[in-house]
Coordinates of C-alpha atoms and ligand atoms in Angstrom, one line a residue:
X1 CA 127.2 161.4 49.2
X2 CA 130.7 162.1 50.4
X3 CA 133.7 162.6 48.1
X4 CA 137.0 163.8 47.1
X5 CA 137.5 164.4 43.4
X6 CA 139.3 167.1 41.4
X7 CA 136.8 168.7 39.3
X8 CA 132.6 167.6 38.6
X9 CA 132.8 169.5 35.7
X10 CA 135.0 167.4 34.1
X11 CA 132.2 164.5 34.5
X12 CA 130.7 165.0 30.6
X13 CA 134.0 164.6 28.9
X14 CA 134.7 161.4 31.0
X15 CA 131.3 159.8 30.3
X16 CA 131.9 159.8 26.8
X17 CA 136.1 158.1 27.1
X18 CA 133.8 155.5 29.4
X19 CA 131.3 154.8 26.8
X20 CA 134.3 154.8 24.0
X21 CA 136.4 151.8 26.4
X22 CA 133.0 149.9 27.1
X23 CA 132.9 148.7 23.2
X24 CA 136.1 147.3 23.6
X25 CA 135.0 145.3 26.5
X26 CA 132.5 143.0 25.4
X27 CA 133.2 139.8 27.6
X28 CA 132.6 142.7 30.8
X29 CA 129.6 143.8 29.4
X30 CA 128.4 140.3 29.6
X31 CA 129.2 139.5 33.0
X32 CA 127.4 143.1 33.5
X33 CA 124.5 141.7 31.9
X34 CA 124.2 138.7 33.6
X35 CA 125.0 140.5 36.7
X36 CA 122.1 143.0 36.1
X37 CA 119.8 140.0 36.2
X38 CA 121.4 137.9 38.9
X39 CA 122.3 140.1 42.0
X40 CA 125.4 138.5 43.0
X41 CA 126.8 141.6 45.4
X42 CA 123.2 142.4 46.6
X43 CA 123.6 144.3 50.4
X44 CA 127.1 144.0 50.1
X45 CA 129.8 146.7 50.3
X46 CA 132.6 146.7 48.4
X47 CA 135.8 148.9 49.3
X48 CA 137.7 149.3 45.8
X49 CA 141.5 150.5 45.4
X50 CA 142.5 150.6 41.7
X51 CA 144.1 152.9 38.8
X52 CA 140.8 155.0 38.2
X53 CA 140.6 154.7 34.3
X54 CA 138.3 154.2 31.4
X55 CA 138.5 150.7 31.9
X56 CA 137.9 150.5 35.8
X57 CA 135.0 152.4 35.4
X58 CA 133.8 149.9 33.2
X59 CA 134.3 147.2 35.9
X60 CA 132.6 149.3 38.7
X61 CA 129.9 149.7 36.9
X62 CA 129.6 145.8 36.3
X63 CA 130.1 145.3 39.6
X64 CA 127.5 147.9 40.8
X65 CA 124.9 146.6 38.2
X66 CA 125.0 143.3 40.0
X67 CA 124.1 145.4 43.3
X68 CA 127.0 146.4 45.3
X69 CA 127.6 149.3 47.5
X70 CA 130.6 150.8 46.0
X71 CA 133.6 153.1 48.3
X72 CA 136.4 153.7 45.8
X73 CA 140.2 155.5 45.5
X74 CA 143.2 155.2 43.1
X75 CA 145.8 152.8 43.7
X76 CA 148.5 155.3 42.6
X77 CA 148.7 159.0 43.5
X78 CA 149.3 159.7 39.6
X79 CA 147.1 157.3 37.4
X80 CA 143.9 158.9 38.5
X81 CA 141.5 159.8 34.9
X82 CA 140.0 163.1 37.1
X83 CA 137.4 163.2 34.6
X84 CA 136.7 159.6 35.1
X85 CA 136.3 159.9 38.8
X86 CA 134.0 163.0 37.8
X87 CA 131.3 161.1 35.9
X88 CA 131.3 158.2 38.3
X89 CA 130.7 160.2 41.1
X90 CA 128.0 162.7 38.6
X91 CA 126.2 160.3 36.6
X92 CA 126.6 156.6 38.6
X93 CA 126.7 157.9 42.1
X94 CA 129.7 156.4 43.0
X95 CA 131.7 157.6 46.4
X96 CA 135.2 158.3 44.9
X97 CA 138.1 159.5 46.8
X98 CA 140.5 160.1 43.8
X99 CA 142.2 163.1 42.8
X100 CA 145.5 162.9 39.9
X101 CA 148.6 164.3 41.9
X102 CA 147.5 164.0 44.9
X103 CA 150.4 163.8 48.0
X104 CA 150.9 160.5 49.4
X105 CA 149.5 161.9 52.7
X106 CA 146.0 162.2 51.0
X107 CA 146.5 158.8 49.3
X108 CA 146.7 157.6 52.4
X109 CA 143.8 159.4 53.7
X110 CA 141.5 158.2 50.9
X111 CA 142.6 154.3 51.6
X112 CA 141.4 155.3 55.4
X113 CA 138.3 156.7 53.5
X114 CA 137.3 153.3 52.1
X115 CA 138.3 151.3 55.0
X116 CA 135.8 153.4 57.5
X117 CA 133.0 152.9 55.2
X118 CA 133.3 148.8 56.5
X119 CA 133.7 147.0 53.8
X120 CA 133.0 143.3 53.3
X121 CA 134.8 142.7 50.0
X122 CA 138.0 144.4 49.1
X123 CA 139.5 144.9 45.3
X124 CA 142.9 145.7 45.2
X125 CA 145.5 146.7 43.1
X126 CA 149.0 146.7 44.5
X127 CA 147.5 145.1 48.0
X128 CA 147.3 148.9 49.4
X129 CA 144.3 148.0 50.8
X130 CA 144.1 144.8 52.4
X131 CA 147.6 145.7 54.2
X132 CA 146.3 148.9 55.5
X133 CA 143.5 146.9 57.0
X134 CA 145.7 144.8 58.5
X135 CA 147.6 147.3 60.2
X136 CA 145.3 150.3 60.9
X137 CA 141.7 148.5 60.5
X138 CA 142.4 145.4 62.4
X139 CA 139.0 145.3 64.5
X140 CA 137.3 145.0 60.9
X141 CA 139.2 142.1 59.5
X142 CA 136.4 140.1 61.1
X143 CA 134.1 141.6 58.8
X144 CA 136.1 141.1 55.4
X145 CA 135.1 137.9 53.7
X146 CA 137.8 138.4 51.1
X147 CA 139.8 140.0 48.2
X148 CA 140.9 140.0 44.7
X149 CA 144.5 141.5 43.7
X150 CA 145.1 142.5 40.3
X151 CA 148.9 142.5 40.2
X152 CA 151.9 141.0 40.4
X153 CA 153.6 143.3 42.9
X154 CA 150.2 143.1 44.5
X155 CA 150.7 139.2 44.7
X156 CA 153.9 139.3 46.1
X157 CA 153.2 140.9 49.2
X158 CA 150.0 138.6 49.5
X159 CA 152.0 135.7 49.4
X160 CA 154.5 137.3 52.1
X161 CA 151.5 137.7 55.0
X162 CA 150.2 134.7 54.1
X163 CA 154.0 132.8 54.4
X164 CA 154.4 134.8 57.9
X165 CA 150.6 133.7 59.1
X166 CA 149.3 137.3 58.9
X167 CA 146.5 137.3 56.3
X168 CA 143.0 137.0 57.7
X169 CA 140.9 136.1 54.3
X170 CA 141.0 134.3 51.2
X171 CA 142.3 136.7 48.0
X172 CA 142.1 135.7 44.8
X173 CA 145.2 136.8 42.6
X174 CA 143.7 137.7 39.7
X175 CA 147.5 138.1 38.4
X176 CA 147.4 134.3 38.7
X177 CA 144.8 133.9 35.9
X178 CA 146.3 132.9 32.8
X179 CA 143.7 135.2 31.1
X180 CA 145.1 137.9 33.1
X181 CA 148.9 138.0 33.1
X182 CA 149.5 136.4 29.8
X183 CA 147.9 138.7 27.9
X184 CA 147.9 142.0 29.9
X185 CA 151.2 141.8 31.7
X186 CA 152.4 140.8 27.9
X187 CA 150.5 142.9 25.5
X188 CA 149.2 145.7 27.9
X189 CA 152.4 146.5 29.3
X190 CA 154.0 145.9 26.5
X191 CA 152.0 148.3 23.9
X192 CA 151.0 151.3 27.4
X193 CA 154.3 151.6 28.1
X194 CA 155.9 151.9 24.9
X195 CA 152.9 154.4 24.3
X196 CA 153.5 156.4 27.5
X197 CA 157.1 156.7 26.4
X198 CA 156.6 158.2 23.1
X199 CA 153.6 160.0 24.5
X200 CA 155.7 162.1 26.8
X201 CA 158.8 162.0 24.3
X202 CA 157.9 161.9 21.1
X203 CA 161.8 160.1 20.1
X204 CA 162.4 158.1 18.0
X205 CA 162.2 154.5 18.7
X206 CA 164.2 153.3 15.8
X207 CA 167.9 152.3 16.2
X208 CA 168.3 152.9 19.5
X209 CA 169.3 150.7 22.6
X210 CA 166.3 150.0 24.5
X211 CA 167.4 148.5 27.6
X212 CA 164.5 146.5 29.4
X213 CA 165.0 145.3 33.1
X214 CA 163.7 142.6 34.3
X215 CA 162.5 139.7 32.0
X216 CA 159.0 138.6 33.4
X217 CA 155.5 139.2 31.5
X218 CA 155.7 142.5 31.4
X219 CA 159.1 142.6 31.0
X220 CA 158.6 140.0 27.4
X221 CA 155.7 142.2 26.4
X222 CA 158.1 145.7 26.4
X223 CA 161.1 143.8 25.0
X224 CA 158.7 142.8 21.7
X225 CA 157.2 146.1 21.0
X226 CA 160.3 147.3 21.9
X227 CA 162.3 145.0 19.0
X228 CA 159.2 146.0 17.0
X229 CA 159.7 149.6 16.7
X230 CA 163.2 148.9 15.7
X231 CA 164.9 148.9 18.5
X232 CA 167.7 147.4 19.7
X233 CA 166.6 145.2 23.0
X234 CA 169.2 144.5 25.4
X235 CA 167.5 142.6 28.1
X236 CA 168.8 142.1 32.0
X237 CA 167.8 139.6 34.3
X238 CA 168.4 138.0 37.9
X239 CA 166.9 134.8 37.1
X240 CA 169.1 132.2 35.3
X241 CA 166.2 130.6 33.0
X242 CA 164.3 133.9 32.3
X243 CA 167.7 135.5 31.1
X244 CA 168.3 132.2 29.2
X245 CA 164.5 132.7 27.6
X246 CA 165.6 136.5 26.6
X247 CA 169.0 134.8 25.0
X248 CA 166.8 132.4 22.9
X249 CA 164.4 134.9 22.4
X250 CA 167.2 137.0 20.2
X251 CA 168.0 139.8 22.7
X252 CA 171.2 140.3 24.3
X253 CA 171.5 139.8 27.6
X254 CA 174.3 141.4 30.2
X255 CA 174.4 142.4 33.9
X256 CA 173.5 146.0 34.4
X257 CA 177.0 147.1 35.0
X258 CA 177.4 146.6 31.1
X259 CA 174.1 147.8 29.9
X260 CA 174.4 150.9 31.3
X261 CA 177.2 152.1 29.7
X262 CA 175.3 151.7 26.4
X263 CA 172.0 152.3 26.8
X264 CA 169.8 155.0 25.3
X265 CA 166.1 154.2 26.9
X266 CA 165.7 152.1 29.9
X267 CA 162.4 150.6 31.0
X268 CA 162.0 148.7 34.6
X269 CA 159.8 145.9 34.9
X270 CA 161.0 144.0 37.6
X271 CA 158.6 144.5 40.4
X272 CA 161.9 145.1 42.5
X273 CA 163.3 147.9 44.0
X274 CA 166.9 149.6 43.5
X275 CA 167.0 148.1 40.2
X276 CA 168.9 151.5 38.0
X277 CA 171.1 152.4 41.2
X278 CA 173.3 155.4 41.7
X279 CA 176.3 153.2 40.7
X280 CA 174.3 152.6 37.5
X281 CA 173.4 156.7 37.4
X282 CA 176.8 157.9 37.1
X283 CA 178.0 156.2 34.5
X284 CA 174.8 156.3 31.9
X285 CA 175.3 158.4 28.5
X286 CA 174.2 161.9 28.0
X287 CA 170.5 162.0 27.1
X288 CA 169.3 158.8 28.8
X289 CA 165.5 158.7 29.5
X290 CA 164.6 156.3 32.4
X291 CA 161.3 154.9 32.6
X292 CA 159.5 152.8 35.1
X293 CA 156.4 150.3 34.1
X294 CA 156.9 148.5 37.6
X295 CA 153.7 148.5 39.9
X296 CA 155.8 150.9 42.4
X297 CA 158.3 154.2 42.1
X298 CA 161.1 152.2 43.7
X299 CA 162.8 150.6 40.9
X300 CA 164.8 153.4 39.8
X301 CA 166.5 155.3 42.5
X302 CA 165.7 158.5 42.6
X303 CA 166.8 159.7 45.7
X304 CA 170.7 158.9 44.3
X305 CA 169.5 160.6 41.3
X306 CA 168.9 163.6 43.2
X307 CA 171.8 163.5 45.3
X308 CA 173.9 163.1 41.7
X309 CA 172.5 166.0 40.0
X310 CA 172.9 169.6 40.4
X311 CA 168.7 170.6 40.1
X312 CA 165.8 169.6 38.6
X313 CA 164.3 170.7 34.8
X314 CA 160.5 170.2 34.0
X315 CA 160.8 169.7 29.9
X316 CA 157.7 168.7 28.5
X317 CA 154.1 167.2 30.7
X318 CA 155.7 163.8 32.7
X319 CA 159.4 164.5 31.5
X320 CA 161.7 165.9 34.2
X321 CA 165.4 166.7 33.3
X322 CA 168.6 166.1 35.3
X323 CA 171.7 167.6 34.9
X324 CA 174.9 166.4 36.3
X325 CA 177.7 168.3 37.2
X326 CA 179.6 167.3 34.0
X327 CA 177.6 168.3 31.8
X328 CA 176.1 164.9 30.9
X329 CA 171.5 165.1 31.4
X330 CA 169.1 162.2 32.1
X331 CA 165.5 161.9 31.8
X332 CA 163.0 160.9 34.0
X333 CA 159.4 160.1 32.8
X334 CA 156.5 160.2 35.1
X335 CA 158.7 160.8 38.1
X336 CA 159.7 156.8 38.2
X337 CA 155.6 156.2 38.4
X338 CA 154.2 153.5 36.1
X339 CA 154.7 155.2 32.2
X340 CA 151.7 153.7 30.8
X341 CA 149.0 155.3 33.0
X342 CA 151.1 158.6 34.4
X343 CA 152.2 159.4 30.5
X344 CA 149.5 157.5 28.9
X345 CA 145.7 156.2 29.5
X346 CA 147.0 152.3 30.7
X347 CA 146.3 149.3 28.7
X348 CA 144.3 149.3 26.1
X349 CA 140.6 147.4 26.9
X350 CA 140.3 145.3 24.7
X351 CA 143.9 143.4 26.7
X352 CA 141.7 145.0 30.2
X353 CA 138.7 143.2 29.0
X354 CA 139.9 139.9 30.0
X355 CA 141.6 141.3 33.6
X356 CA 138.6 143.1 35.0
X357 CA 135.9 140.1 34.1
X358 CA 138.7 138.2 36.4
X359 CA 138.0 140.7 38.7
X360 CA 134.2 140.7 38.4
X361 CA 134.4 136.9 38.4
X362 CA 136.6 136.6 41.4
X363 CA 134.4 138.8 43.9
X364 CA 131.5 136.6 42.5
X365 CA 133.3 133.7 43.1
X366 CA 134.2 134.7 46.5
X367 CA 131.1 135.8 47.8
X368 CA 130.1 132.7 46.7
X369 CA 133.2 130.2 48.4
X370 CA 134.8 132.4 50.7
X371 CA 133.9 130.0 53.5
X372 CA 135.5 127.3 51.8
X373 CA 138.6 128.9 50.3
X374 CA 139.9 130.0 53.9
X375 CA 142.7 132.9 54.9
X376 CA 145.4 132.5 51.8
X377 CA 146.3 133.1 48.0
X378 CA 144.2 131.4 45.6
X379 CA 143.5 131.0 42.1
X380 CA 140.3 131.4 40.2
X381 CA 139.1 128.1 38.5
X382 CA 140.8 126.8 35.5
X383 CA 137.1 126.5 34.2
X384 CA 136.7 130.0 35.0
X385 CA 140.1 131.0 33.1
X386 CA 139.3 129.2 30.3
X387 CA 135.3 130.6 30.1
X388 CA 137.1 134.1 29.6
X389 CA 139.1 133.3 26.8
X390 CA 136.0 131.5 25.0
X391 CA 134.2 134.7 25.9
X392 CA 136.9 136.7 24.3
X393 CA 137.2 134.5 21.4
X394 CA 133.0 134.5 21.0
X395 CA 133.4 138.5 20.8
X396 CA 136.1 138.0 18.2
X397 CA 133.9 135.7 16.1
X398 CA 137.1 133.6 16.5
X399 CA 136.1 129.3 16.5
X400 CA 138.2 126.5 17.6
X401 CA 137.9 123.0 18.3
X402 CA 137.4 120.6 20.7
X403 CA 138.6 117.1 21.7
X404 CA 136.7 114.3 20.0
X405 CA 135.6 111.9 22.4
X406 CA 138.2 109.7 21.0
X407 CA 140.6 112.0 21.6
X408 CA 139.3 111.9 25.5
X409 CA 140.0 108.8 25.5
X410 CA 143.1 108.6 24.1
X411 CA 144.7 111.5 26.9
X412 CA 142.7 109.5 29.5
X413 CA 144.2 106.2 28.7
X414 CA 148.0 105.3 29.7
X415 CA 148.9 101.6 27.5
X416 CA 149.2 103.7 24.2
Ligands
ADE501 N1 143.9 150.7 33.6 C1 143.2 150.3 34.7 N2 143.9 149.5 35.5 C2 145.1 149.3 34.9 C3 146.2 148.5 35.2 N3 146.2 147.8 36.3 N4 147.2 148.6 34.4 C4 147.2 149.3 33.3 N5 146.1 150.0 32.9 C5 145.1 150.0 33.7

């Protein structure tokens, strides 16, 4: 078996942080059982592009137990758990090309890897995948029955090829899944990132300004455990009733121009690019620390950055000073990569519990309907969505109720 990790030896210690995140995963292990007994992926290959962690482990290993033929990498050049890839590829023979650090020219040589092993199902994180095998794979598009997409950003430039007639299959954004982004976007992103931050920092949360950019999931989930931690949140947006949300919400809410000049942390969310510009750089306070939770290392510009500063200062693992020529330093943590996984382990899972038996479900359900569902975005079920939650709530020994059938007929009935 070919495959291109960092270090086998590390394989022992990473079996046992897999076995620690599987008992926070119970609505997985489940689906794993089920899939154990049912076969859904049997003689099919499955080309995999996520953050290689605890958790996805989990996932491939569901997904494996329900008989598929497994090529994996990372889905960031920095998130990679190396002793996670180690024990997949030692103990579950898994072909992982995944290495933490790697340049972006191997990156790209380990999404080639996946892609020439012919895969019929793609998972994605980020859509990485299914756009390099629409650009560099194209005589195998034939062969690809579909995909799932975990992410916003992900979702984004799904719903761009499909808008300019250039996607070939049916994906299902898992993103889309109400069981996905309201509760990881929200309480993943919000509790990893704050955790990668004071991971790599160690300051103080308390009384300072934590400026938080962008106002989406994510964006609601940072601002919270932000305000939580005692901060306090200034919040900005681009979209009128998002910002207005924020306002209501209790934060204060002003263009960049303004929050920069008072700002102490600053955390992008946005899924955007060129969000903390030069303009923005130059004016900051001394001691800023810039952080980026987005899916990509675009949001804060880091190329002005450079071009501001007079060098470059590692300071503690993922924290990298900059001075500027008057004496004023800013922070960057994780080199503008996502925080939570580059300074920290990701979500927690328990909150990637719910995401990854999307993911499980979705490749199920597309093996299944991929006929029918035809080249485009799509959801996964409401039925689907909602059997998650009740799994989640079942592993919480958490009841609820349910509509008396008078009540049916009540919200079936329009003369009152
Ligand atoms: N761990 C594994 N996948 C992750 C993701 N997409 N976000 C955060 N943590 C993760």
């Amino acid at each position: 078996m070919e495959y291109e990790i960092k270090n086998i030896a590390l394989a022992d210690a990473g079996a046992v942080r897999i076995e620690w995140d599987a008992r926070q995963m119970p609505v997985l292990q489940s689906i794993r059982a089920r899939f154990e007994q049912e076969q859904p992926f049997r003689g099919m290959r499955i080309g995999v592009c996520l953050h290689i962690s605890t958790k996805t482990a989990n996932l491939l290993l569901t997904v494996k137990a329900g008989g598929a033929d497994l090529t994996v990498c990372a889905s960031n050049p920095l998130s990679t758990q190396d002793d996670v890839a180690a024990s997949l590829v030692k103990h579950h023979d898994i072909p992982m090309f995944a290495i933490r650090g790697e340049d972006m020219e191997t990156f790209g040589w380990h999404l080639h890897r996946v892609l020439s092993e012919r895969p019929m199902l793609l998972m994605d994180d980020g859509a990485d995948l299914v756009t390099t095998a629409h650009t560099d794979f194209r005589a195998q598009l034939g062969d690809i029955i579909g995909a799932t997409e975990e992410t916003t950003t992900g979702v984004i430039r799904l719903n761009s090829m499909a808008r300019q007639g250039e996607l070939t299959f049916p994906v299902v954004a898992v993103n889309e899944s109400d069981t996905k982004h309201l509760f990881d976007n929200r309480y993943g992103t919000g509790q990893s990132a704050l955790d990668g931050i004071i991971r790599a920092t160690n300051v103080l949360i308390a009384g300072r300004t934590v400026v938080v950019c962008g106002y989406g999931w994510c964006g609601r989930g940072v601002a919270s455990r932000a305000r939580g931690l005692g901060a306090d949140v200034v919040v900005t947006e681009v979209n009128p009733i998002q910002a207005l949300e924020a306002v209501m919400e209790g934060y204060r809410v002003m263009p960049m121009a303004d929050a920069v000049r008072i700002g102490d942390l600053f955390v992008t969310v946005t899924g955007n690019r060129g969000v903390i510009r030069g303009e923005h750089l130059s004016v900051m306070k001394d001691g800023v620390i810039l952080a980026n939770a987005g899916h990509f290392d675009v949001e804060i510009d880091l190329v002005a950055l450079r071009a501001l500063a007079t060098g470059v200062r590692p300071m503690r693992p993922s924290v990298e000073e900059y001075p500027l020529p008057d004496g004023r330093r800013l922070y960057v943590l994780g080199q503008g990569r996502l925080v939570n996984l580059v300074a920290g382990e990701g979500h927690p899972a328990g909150v990637m519990d719910l995401s990854f038996a999307n993911q499980a479900l979705a490749a199920e359900y597309l093996t299944v309907h991929h006929n029918r569902l035809g080249p485009g975005v799509h959801r996964l079920p409401r039925e689907i969505d909602e059997h998650i939650a009740h799994l989640k709530l079942h592993s919480m020994g958490i009841g609820y109720d349910r509509l008396t059938d008078d009540q049916t007929a009540y919200l079936n009935s329009w003369k009152g």
